[in-house]
mmCIF file of C-alpha atoms and ligand atoms in Angstrom:
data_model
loop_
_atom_site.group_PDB
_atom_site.id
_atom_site.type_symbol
_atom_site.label_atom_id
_atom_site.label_comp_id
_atom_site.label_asym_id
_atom_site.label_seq_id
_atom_site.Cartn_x
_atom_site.Cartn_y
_atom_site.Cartn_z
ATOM 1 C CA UNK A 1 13.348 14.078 -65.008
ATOM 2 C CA UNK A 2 13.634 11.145 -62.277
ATOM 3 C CA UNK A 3 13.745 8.111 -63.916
ATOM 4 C CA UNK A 4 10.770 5.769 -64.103
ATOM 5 C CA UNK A 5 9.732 4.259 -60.747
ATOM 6 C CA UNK A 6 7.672 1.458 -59.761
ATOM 7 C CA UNK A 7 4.021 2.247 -60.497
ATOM 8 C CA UNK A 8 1.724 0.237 -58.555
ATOM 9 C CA UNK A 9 -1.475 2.038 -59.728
ATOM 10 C CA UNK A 10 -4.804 0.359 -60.225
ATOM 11 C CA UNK A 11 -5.707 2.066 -62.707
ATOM 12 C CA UNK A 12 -4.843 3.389 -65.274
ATOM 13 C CA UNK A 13 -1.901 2.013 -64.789
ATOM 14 C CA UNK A 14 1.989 1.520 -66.372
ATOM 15 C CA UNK A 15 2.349 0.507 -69.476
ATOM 16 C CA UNK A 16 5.475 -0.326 -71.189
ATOM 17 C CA UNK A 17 8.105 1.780 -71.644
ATOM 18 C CA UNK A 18 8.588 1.075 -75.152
ATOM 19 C CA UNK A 19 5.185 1.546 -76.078
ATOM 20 C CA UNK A 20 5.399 5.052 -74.473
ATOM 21 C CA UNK A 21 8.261 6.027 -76.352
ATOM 22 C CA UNK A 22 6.619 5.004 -79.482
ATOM 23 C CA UNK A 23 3.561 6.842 -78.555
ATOM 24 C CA UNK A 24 5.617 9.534 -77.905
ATOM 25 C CA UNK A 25 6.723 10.376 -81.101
ATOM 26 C CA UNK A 26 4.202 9.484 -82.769
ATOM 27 C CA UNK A 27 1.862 11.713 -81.423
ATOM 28 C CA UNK A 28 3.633 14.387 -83.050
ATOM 29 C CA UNK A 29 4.198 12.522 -86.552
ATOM 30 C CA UNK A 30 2.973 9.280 -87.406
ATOM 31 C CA UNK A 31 3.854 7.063 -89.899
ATOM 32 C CA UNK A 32 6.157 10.414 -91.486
ATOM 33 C CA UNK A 33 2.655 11.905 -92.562
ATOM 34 C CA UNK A 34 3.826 15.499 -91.559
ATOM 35 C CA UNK A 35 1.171 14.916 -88.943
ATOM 36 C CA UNK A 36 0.400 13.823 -85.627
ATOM 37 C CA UNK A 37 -1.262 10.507 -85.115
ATOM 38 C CA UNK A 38 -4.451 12.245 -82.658
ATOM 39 C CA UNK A 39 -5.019 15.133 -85.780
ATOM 40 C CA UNK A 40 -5.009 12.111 -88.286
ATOM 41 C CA UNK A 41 -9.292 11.963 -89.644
ATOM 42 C CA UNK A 42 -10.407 8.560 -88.267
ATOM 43 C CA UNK A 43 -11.275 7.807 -91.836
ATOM 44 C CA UNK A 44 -8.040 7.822 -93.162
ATOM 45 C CA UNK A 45 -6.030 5.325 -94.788
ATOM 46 C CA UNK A 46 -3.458 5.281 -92.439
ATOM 47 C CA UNK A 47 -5.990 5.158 -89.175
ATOM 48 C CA UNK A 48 -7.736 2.579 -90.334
ATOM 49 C CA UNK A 49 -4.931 0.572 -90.792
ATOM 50 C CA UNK A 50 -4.040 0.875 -87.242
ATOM 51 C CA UNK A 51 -7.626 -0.260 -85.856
ATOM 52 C CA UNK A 52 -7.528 -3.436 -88.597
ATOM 53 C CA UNK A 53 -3.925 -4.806 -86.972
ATOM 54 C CA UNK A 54 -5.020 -3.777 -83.439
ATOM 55 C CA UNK A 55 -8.424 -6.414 -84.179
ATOM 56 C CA UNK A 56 -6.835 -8.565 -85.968
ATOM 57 C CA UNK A 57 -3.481 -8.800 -83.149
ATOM 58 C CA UNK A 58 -6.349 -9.553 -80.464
ATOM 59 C CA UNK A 59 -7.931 -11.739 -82.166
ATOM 60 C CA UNK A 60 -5.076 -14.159 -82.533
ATOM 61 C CA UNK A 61 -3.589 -13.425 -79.122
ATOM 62 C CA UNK A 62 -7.078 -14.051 -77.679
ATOM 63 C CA UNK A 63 -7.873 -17.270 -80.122
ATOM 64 C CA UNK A 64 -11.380 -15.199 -81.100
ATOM 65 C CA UNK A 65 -13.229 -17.513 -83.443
ATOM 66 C CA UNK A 66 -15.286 -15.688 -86.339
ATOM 67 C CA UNK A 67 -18.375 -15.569 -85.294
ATOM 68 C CA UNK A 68 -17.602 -12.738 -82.782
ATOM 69 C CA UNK A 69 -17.334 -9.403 -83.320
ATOM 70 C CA UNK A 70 -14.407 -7.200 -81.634
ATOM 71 C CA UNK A 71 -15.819 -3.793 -81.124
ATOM 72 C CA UNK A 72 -13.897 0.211 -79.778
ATOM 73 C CA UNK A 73 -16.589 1.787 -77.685
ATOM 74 C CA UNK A 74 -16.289 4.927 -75.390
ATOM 75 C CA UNK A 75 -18.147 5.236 -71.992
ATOM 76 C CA UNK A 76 -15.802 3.059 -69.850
ATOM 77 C CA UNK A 77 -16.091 -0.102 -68.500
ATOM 78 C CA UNK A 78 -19.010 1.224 -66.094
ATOM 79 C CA UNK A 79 -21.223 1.506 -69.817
ATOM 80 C CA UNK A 80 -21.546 -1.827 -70.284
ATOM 81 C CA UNK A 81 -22.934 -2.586 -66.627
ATOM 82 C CA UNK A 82 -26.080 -0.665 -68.762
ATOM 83 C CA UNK A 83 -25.675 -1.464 -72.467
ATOM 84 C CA UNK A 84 -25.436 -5.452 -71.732
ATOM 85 C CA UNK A 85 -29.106 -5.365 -69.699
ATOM 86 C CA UNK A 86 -30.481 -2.826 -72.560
ATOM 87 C CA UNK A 87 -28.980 -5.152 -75.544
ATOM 88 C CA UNK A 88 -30.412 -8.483 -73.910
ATOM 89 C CA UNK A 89 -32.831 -8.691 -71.648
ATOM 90 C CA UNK A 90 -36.352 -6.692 -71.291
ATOM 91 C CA UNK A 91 -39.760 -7.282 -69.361
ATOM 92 C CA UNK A 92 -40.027 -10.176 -68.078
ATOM 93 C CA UNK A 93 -36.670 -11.492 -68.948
ATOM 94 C CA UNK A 94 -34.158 -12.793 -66.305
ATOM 95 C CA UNK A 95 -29.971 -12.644 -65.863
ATOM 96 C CA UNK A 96 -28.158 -13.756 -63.278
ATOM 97 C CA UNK A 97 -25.161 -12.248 -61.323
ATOM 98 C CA UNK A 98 -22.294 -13.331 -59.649
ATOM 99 C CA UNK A 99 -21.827 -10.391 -56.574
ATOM 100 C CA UNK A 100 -18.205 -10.859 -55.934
ATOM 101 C CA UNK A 101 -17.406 -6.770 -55.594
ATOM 102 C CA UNK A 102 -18.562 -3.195 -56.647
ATOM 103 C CA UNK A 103 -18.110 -3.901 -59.720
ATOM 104 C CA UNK A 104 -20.374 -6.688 -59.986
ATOM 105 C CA UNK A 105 -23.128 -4.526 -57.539
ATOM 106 C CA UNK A 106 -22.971 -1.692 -60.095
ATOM 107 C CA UNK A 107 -23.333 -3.812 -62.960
ATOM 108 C CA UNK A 108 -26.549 -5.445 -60.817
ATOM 109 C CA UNK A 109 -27.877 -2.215 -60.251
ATOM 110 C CA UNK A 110 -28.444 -1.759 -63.828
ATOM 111 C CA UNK A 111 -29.387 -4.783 -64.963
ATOM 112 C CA UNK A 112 -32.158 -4.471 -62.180
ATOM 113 C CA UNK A 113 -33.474 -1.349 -64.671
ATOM 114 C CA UNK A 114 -34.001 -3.452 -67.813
ATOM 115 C CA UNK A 115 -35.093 -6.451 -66.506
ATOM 116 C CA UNK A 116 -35.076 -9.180 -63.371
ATOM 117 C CA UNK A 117 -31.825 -10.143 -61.747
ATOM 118 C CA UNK A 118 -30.936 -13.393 -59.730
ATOM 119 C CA UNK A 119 -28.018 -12.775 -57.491
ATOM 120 C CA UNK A 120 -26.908 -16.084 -58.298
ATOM 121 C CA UNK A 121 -24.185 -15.571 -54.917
ATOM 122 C CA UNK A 122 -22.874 -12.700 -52.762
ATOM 123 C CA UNK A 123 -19.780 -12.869 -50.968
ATOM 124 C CA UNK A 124 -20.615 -9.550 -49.859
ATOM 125 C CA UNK A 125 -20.717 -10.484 -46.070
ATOM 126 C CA UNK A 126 -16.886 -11.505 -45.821
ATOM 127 C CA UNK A 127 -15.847 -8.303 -47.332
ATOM 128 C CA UNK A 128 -15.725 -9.782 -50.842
ATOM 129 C CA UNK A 129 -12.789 -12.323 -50.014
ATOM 130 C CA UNK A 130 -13.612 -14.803 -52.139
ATOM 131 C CA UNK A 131 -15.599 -15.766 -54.856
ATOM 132 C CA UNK A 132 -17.585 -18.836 -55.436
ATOM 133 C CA UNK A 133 -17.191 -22.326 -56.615
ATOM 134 C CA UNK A 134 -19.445 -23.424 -58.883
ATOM 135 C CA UNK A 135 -21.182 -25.901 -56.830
ATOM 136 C CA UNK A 136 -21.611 -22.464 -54.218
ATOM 137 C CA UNK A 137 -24.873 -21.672 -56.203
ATOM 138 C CA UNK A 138 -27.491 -22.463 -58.745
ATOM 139 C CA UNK A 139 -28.716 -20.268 -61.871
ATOM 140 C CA UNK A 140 -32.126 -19.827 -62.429
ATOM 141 C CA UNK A 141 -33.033 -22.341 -65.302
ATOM 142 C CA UNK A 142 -34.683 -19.103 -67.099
ATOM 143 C CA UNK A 143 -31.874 -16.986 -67.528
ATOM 144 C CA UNK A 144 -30.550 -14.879 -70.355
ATOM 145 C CA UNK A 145 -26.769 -15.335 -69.375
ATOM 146 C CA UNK A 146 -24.814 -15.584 -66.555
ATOM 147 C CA UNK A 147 -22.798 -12.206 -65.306
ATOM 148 C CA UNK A 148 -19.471 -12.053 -63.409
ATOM 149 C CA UNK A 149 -16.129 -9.993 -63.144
ATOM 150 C CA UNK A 150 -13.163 -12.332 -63.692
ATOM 151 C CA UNK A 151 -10.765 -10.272 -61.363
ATOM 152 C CA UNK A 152 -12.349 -8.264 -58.422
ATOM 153 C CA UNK A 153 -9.560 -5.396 -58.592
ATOM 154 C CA UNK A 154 -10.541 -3.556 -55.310
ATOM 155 C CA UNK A 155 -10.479 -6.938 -53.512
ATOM 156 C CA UNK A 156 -7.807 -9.115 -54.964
ATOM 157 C CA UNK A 157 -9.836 -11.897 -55.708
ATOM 158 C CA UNK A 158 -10.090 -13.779 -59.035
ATOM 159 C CA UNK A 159 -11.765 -16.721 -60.638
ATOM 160 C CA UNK A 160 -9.411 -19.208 -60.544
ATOM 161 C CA UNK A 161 -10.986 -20.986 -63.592
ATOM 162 C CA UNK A 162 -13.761 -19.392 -65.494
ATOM 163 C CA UNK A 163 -16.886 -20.560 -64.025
ATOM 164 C CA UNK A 164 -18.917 -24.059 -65.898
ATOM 165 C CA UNK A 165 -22.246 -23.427 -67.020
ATOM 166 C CA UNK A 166 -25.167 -24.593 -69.329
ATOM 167 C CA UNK A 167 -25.929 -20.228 -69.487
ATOM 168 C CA UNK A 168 -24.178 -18.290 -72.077
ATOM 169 C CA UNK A 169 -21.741 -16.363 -69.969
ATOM 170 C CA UNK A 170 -20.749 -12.566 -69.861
ATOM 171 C CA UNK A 171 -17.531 -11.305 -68.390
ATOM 172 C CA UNK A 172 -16.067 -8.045 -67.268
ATOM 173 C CA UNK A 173 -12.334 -8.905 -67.628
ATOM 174 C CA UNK A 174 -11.184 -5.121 -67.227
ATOM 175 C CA UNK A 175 -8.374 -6.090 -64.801
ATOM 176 C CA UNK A 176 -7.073 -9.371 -66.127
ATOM 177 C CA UNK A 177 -7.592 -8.993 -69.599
ATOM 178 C CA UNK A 178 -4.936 -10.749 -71.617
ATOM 179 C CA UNK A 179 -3.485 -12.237 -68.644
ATOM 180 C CA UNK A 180 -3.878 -15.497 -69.060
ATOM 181 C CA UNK A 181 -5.253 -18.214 -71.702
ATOM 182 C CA UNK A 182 -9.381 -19.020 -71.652
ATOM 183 C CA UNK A 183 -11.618 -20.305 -74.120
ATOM 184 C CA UNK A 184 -14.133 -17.560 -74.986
ATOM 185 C CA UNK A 185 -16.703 -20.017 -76.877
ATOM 186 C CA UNK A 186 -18.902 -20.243 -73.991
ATOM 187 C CA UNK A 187 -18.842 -16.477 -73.433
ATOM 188 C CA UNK A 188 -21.685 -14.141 -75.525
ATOM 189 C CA UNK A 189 -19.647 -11.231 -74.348
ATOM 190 C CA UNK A 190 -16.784 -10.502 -72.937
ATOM 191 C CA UNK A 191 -15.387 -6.693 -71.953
ATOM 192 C CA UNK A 192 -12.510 -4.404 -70.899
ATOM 193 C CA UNK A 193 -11.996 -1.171 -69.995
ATOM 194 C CA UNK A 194 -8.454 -0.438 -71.323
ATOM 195 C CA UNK A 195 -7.102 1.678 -68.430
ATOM 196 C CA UNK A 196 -5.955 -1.514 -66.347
ATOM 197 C CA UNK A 197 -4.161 -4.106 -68.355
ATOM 198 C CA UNK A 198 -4.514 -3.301 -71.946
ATOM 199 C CA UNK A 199 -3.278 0.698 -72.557
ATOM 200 C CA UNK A 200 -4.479 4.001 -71.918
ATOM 201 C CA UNK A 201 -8.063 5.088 -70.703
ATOM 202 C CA UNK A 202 -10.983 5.828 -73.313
ATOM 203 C CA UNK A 203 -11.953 2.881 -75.589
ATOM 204 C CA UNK A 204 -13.397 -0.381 -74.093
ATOM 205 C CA UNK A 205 -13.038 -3.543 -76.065
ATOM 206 C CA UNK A 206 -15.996 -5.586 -76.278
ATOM 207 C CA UNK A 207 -16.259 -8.871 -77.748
ATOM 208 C CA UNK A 208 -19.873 -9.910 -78.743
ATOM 209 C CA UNK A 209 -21.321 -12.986 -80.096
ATOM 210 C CA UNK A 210 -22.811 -12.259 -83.656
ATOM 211 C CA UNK A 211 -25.722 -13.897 -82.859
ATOM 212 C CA UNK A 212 -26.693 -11.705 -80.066
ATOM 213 C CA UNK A 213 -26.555 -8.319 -81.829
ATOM 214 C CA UNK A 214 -29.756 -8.787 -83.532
ATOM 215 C CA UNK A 215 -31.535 -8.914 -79.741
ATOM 216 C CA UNK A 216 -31.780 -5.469 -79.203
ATOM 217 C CA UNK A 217 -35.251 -4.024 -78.804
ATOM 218 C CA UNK A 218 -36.198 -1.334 -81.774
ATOM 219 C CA UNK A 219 -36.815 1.540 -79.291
ATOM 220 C CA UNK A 220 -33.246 1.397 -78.002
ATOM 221 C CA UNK A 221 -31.187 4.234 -79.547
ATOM 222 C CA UNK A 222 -29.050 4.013 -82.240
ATOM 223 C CA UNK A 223 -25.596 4.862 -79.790
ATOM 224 C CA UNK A 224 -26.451 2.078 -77.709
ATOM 225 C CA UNK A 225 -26.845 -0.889 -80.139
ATOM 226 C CA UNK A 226 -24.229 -3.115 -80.671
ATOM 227 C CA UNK A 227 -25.429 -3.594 -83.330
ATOM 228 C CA UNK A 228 -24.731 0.048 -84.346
ATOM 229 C CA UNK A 229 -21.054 -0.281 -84.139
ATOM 230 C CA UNK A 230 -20.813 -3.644 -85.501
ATOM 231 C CA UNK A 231 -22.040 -2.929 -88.726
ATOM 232 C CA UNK A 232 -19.670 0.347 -88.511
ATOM 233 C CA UNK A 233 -16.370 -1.108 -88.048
ATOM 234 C CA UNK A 234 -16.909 0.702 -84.380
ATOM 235 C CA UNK A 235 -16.479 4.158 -86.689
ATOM 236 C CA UNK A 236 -20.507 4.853 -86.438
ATOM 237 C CA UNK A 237 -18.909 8.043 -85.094
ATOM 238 C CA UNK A 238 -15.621 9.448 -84.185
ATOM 239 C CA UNK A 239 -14.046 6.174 -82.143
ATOM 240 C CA UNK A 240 -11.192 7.190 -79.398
ATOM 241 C CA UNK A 241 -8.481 7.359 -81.753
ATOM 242 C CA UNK A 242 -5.223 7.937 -79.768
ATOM 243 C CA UNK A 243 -6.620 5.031 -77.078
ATOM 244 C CA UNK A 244 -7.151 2.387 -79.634
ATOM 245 C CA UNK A 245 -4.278 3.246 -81.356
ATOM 246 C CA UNK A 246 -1.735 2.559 -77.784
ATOM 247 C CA UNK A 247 -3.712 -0.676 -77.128
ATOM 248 C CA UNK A 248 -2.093 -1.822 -80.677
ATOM 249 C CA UNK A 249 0.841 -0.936 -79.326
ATOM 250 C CA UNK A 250 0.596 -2.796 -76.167
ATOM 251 C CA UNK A 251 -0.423 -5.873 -78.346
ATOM 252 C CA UNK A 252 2.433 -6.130 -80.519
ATOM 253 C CA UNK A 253 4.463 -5.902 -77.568
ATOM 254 C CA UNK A 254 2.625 -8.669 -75.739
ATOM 255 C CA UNK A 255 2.753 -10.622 -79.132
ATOM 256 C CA UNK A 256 6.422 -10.084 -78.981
ATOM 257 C CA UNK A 257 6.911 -11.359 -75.741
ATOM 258 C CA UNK A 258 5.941 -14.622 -76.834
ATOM 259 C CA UNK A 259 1.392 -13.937 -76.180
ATOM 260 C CA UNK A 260 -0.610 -14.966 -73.805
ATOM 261 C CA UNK A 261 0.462 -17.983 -72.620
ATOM 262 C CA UNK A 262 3.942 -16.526 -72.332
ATOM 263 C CA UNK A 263 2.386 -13.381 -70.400
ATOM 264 C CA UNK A 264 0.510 -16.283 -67.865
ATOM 265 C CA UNK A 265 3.869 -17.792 -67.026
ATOM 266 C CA UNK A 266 5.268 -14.496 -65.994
ATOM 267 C CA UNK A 267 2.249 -12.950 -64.296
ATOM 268 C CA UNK A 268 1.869 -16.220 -61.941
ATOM 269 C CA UNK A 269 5.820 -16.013 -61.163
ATOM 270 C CA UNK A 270 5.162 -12.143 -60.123
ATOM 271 C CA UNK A 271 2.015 -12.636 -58.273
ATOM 272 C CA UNK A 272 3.966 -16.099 -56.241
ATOM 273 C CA UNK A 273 6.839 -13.981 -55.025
ATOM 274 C CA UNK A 274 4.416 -11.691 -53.377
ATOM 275 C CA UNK A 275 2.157 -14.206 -51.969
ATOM 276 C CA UNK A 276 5.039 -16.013 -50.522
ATOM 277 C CA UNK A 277 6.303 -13.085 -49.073
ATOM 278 C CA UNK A 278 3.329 -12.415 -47.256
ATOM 279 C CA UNK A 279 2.508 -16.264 -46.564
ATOM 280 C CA UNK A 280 5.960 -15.829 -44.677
ATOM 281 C CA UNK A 281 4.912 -14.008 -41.986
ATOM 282 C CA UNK A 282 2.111 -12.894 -39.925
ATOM 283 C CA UNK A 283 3.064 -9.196 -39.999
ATOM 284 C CA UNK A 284 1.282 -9.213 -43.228
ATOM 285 C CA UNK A 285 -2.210 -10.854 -44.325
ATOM 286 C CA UNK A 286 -3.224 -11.147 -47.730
ATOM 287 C CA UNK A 287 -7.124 -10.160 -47.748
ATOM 288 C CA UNK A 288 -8.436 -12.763 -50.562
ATOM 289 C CA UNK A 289 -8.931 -16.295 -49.582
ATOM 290 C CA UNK A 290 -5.781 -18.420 -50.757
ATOM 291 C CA UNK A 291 -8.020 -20.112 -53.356
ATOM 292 C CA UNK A 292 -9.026 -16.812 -55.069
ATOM 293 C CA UNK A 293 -5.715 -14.864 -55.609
ATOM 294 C CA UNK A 294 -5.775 -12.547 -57.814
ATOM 295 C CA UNK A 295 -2.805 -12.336 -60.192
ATOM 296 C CA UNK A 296 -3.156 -9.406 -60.726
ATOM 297 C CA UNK A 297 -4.099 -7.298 -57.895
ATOM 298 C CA UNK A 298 -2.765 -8.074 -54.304
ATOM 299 C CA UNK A 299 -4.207 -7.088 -51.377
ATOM 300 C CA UNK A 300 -2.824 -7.173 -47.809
ATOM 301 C CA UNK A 301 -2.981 -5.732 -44.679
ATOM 302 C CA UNK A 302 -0.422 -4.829 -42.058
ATOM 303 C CA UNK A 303 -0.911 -4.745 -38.056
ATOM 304 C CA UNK A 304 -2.163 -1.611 -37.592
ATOM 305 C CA UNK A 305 -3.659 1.414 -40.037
ATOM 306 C CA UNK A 306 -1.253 3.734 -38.576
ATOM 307 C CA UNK A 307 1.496 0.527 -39.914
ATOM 308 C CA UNK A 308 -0.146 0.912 -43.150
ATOM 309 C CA UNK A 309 -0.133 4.354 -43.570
ATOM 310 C CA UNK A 310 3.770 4.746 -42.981
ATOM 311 C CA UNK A 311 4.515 1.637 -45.235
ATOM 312 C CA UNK A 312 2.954 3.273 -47.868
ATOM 313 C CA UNK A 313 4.919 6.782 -47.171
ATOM 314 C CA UNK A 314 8.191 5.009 -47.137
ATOM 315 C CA UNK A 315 7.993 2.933 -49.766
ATOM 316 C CA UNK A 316 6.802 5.981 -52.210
ATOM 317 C CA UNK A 317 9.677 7.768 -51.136
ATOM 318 C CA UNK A 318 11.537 4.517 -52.268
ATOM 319 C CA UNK A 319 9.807 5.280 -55.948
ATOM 320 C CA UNK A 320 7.368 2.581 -55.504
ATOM 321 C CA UNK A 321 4.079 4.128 -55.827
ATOM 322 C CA UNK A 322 0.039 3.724 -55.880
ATOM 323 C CA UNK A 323 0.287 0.775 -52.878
ATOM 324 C CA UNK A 324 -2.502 2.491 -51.270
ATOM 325 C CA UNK A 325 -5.659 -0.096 -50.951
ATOM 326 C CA UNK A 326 -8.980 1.129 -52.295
ATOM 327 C CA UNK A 327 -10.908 3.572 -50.087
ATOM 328 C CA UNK A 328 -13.745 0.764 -49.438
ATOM 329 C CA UNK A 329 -11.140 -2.118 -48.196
ATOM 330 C CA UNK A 330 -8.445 -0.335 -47.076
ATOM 331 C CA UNK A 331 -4.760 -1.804 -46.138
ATOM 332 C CA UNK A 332 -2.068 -2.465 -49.568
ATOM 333 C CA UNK A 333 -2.685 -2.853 -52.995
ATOM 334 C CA UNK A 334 0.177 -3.854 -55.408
ATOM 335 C CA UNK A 335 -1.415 -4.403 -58.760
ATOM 336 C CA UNK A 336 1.046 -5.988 -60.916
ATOM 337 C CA UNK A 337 -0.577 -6.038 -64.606
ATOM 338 C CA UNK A 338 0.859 -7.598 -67.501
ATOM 339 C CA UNK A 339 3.385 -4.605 -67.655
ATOM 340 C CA UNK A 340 4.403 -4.322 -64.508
ATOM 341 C CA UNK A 341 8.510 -5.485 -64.440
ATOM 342 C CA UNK A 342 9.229 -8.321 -62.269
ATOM 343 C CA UNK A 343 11.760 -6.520 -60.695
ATOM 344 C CA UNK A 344 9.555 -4.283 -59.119
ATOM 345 C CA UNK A 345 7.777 -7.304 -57.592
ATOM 346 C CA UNK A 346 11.117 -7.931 -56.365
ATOM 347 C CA UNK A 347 12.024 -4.997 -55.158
ATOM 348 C CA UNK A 348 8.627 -4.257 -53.074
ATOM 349 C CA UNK A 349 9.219 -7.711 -51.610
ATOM 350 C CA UNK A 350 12.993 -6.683 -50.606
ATOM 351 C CA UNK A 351 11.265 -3.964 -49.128
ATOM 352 C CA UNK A 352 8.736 -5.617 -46.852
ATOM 353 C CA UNK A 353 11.025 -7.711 -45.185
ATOM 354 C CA UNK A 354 13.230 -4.413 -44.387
ATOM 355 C CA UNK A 355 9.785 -2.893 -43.120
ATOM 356 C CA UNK A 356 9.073 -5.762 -40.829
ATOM 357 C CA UNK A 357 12.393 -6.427 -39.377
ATOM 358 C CA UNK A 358 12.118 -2.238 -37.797
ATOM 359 C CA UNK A 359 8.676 -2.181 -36.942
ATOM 360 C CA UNK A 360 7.701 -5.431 -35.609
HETATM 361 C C1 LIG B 1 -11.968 -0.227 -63.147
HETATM 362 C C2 LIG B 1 -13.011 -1.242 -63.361
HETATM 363 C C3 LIG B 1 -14.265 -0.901 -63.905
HETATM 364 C C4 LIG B 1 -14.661 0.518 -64.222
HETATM 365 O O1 LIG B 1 -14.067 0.964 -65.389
HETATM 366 P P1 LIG B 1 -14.420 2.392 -66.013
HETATM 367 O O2 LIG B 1 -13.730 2.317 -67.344
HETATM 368 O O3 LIG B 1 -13.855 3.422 -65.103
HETATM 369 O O4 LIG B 1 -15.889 2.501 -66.143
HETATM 370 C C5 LIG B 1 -15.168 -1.922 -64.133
HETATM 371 N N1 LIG B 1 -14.875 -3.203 -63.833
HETATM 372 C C6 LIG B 1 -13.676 -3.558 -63.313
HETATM 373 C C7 LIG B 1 -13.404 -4.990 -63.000
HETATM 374 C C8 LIG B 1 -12.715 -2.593 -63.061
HETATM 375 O O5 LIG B 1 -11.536 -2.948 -62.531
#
C-alpha cells in the first residue's frame, strides 16, 4: 500500500488518520461485542450510547444551548434546501436568500416551491467572488428567516463574520462546520452535510430551534417533519449508523485537540500560508475577493488552462491530490478542512514556487 498522500478533495474528504484506524477495527468488532459496529441493531445498548456522546460532544464543542435540538438525518445536505421551505414557510409566506453560489441557487429553487423568496443579494454576476456585507442589502421586513451558506465551497468564498440581523437566521455550514467559534442563538437552524468537514458521507446534522418544530403544516408527511425525528431521538427509523458513529469519532478527536477555538487557530495559520503564497506572485490569482477567503476552500487560478491542467498532473504524481477546481469555476482548489495536516499546506506551497520558477 503507498502510504497516505495529501488529499485535497472537496468532498468527502480526509479525515484523520486515527479516526480511520479506529473505524477500522471497529467495523469488524466493536466495543468486543463479537460483532461489527454496522451489524450492531440501532436500538441497542451499545449504539445508542454512541449517538448520546456524539450529541452530547457537539453540543459542548459547538456551545448549543438547550433549547435546540441536534438531529441525524439522511438525504444529504441538498434535503434540507427542501425540508427547511416545507417545515417553515407556506402560501403566502416569505424567506429571504443570500445567492452567494450553487448552493445557495439550489436551496432558492426550492424554497421558491413552498413559498415566496426575496433574493436578498446575488453575487452571481462576478462569478460568485464575494459575498455581501451586510449593509450590501435589505431583508424584506416580512420574512420567515434569513437563508445563507457560510462557506461557498465551489468558490472559495466565506462569511467573514456571520451576517447581523433582526430575522432568525438559517445556515448551511456543510463546508466549515466546526471550523471556527460562532454564537448559534440567533440561528433557528443550522446544517451540515458530514462528507466535508465533519466525517464520512450519509447523516446530516441539523440543529433546530425547539420552537420551530411545531410549524410544520399537518399535510406534510411524517419523514419530513422535524418534528418526526425530534421526538425520536432521530431513530423514527433506521438512522445511518456507521456515519454517525465516525462523526463521534472525528469529535473526540477535535475535542482532543484542544475544540474549536483551538481548530480556528490552526485552520487560519493553514489557509494564511496559502494565501500568502499566492499574494506573492502574479503567476497565481486567488478567485475570492481578499475580504471573503474562505478558510477552508482555496481557489486560484494559474496563467493559462493548459498551466492548470499540468499543475494539477504534476502535483498528483507528487501524492497531492483532488486540486482540480469545480467543473463550473474551473482553475485550483485546495480544500484544507479541519483534518487536513498543515504540512500538506506546506508542502503544496513548496510546490508552487518549484512550479513557477520552470514555467514562468
Ligand atoms: C457539498 C455541499 C452541499 C451538498 O451536499 P450533499 O450532502 O451532497 O447534498 C450543500 N451545501 C454545501 C455548502 C456543500 O458544500
Amino acid at each position: 500500500m503507498p502510504e497516505r498522500i495529501y488529499n485535497f478533495s472537496a468532498g468527502p474528504s480526509t479525515l484523520p488518520e486515527e479516526v480511520l484506524a479506529q473505524a477500522a477495527k471497529d467495523i469488524v468488532n466493536f466495543n468486543n461485542k463479537g460483532m461489527g459496529l454496522i451489524e450492531m441493531s440501532h436500538r441497542s445498548k451499545d449504539f445508542i450510547a454512541v449517538v448520546d456522546e456524539c450529541e452530547a460532544n457537539l453540543r459542548e464543542l459547538m456551545k448549543i444551548p438547550a433549547n435546540y435540538k441536534v438531529l441525524f438525518l439522511q438525504g444529504g445536505a441538498s434535503t434540507q434546501f427542501a425540508m427547511i421551505p416545507m417545515n417553515l414557510l407556506g402560501e403566502g409566506k416569505t424567506a429571504s436568500y443570500l445567492n452567494t453560489g450553487v448552493w445557495a441557487k439550489k436551496a432558492i429553487k426550492e424554497a421558491k416551491l413552498f413559498g415566496n423568496v426575496q433574493v436578498a443579494y446575488t453575487s452571481e454576476d462576478s462569478t460568485f467572488n464575494h459575498v455581501p456585507k451586510d449593509t450590501d442589502y435589505t431583508v424584506d421586513p416580512a420574512s420567515e428567516y434569513l437563508y445563507f451558506v457560510t462557506n461557498n465551497t465551489i468558490y472559495g468564498t466565506q462569511f467573514p463574520t456571520m451576517p447581523k440581523n433582526e430575522k432568525m437566521l438559517i445556515a448551511d455550514m456543510s463546508s466549515d462546520i466546526l471550523s471556527r467559534e460562532f454564537d448559534i442563538t440567533p440561528f433557528g437552524i443550522v446544517y451540515a452535510g458530514a462528507q466535508k468537514n465533519m466525517g464520512p458521507a450519509g447523516v446530516t446534522v441539523v440543529i433546530i430551534r425547539e420552537d420551530l418544530l411545531d410549524r410544520a403544516p399537518e399535510n406534510l408527511p411524517t419523514m419530513f417533519k422535524y418534528k418526526t425525528h425530534a421526538d425520536n431521538g432521530s431513530m423514527f427509523n433506521t438512522p445511518p449508523c456507521f456515519s454517525i458513529y465516525v462523526v463521534g469519532l472525528v469529535l473526540k478527536w477535535l475535542k482532543k485537540l484542544g475544540g474549536v477555538a483551538a481548530m480556528e487557530k490552526i485552520n487560519r495559520e493553514k489557509a494564511a500560508i496559502l494565501y500568502n503564497a499566492i499574494d506573492a506572485t502574479d503567476f497565481y490569482r486567488g478567485h475570492a475577493q481578499p475580504g471573503s477567503r474562505s478558510q477552508m476552500n482555496i481557489t486560484f487560478n494559474l496563467p493559462t488552462p493548459e498551466l492548470e491542467a499540468q499543475f494539477i498532473k504534476e502535483a498528483t504524481a507528487k501524492g497531492m491530490d483532488g486540486l482540480k477546481g469545480h467543473r463550473s469555476v474551473g482553475g485550483c482548489r485546495a480544500s484544507i478542512y479541519n483534518a487536513f495536516p498543515k504540512a500538506g499546506v506546506e508542502a503544496l506551497v513548496g510546490f508552487m514556487k518549484e512550479f513557477e520558477k520552470k514555467n514562468s
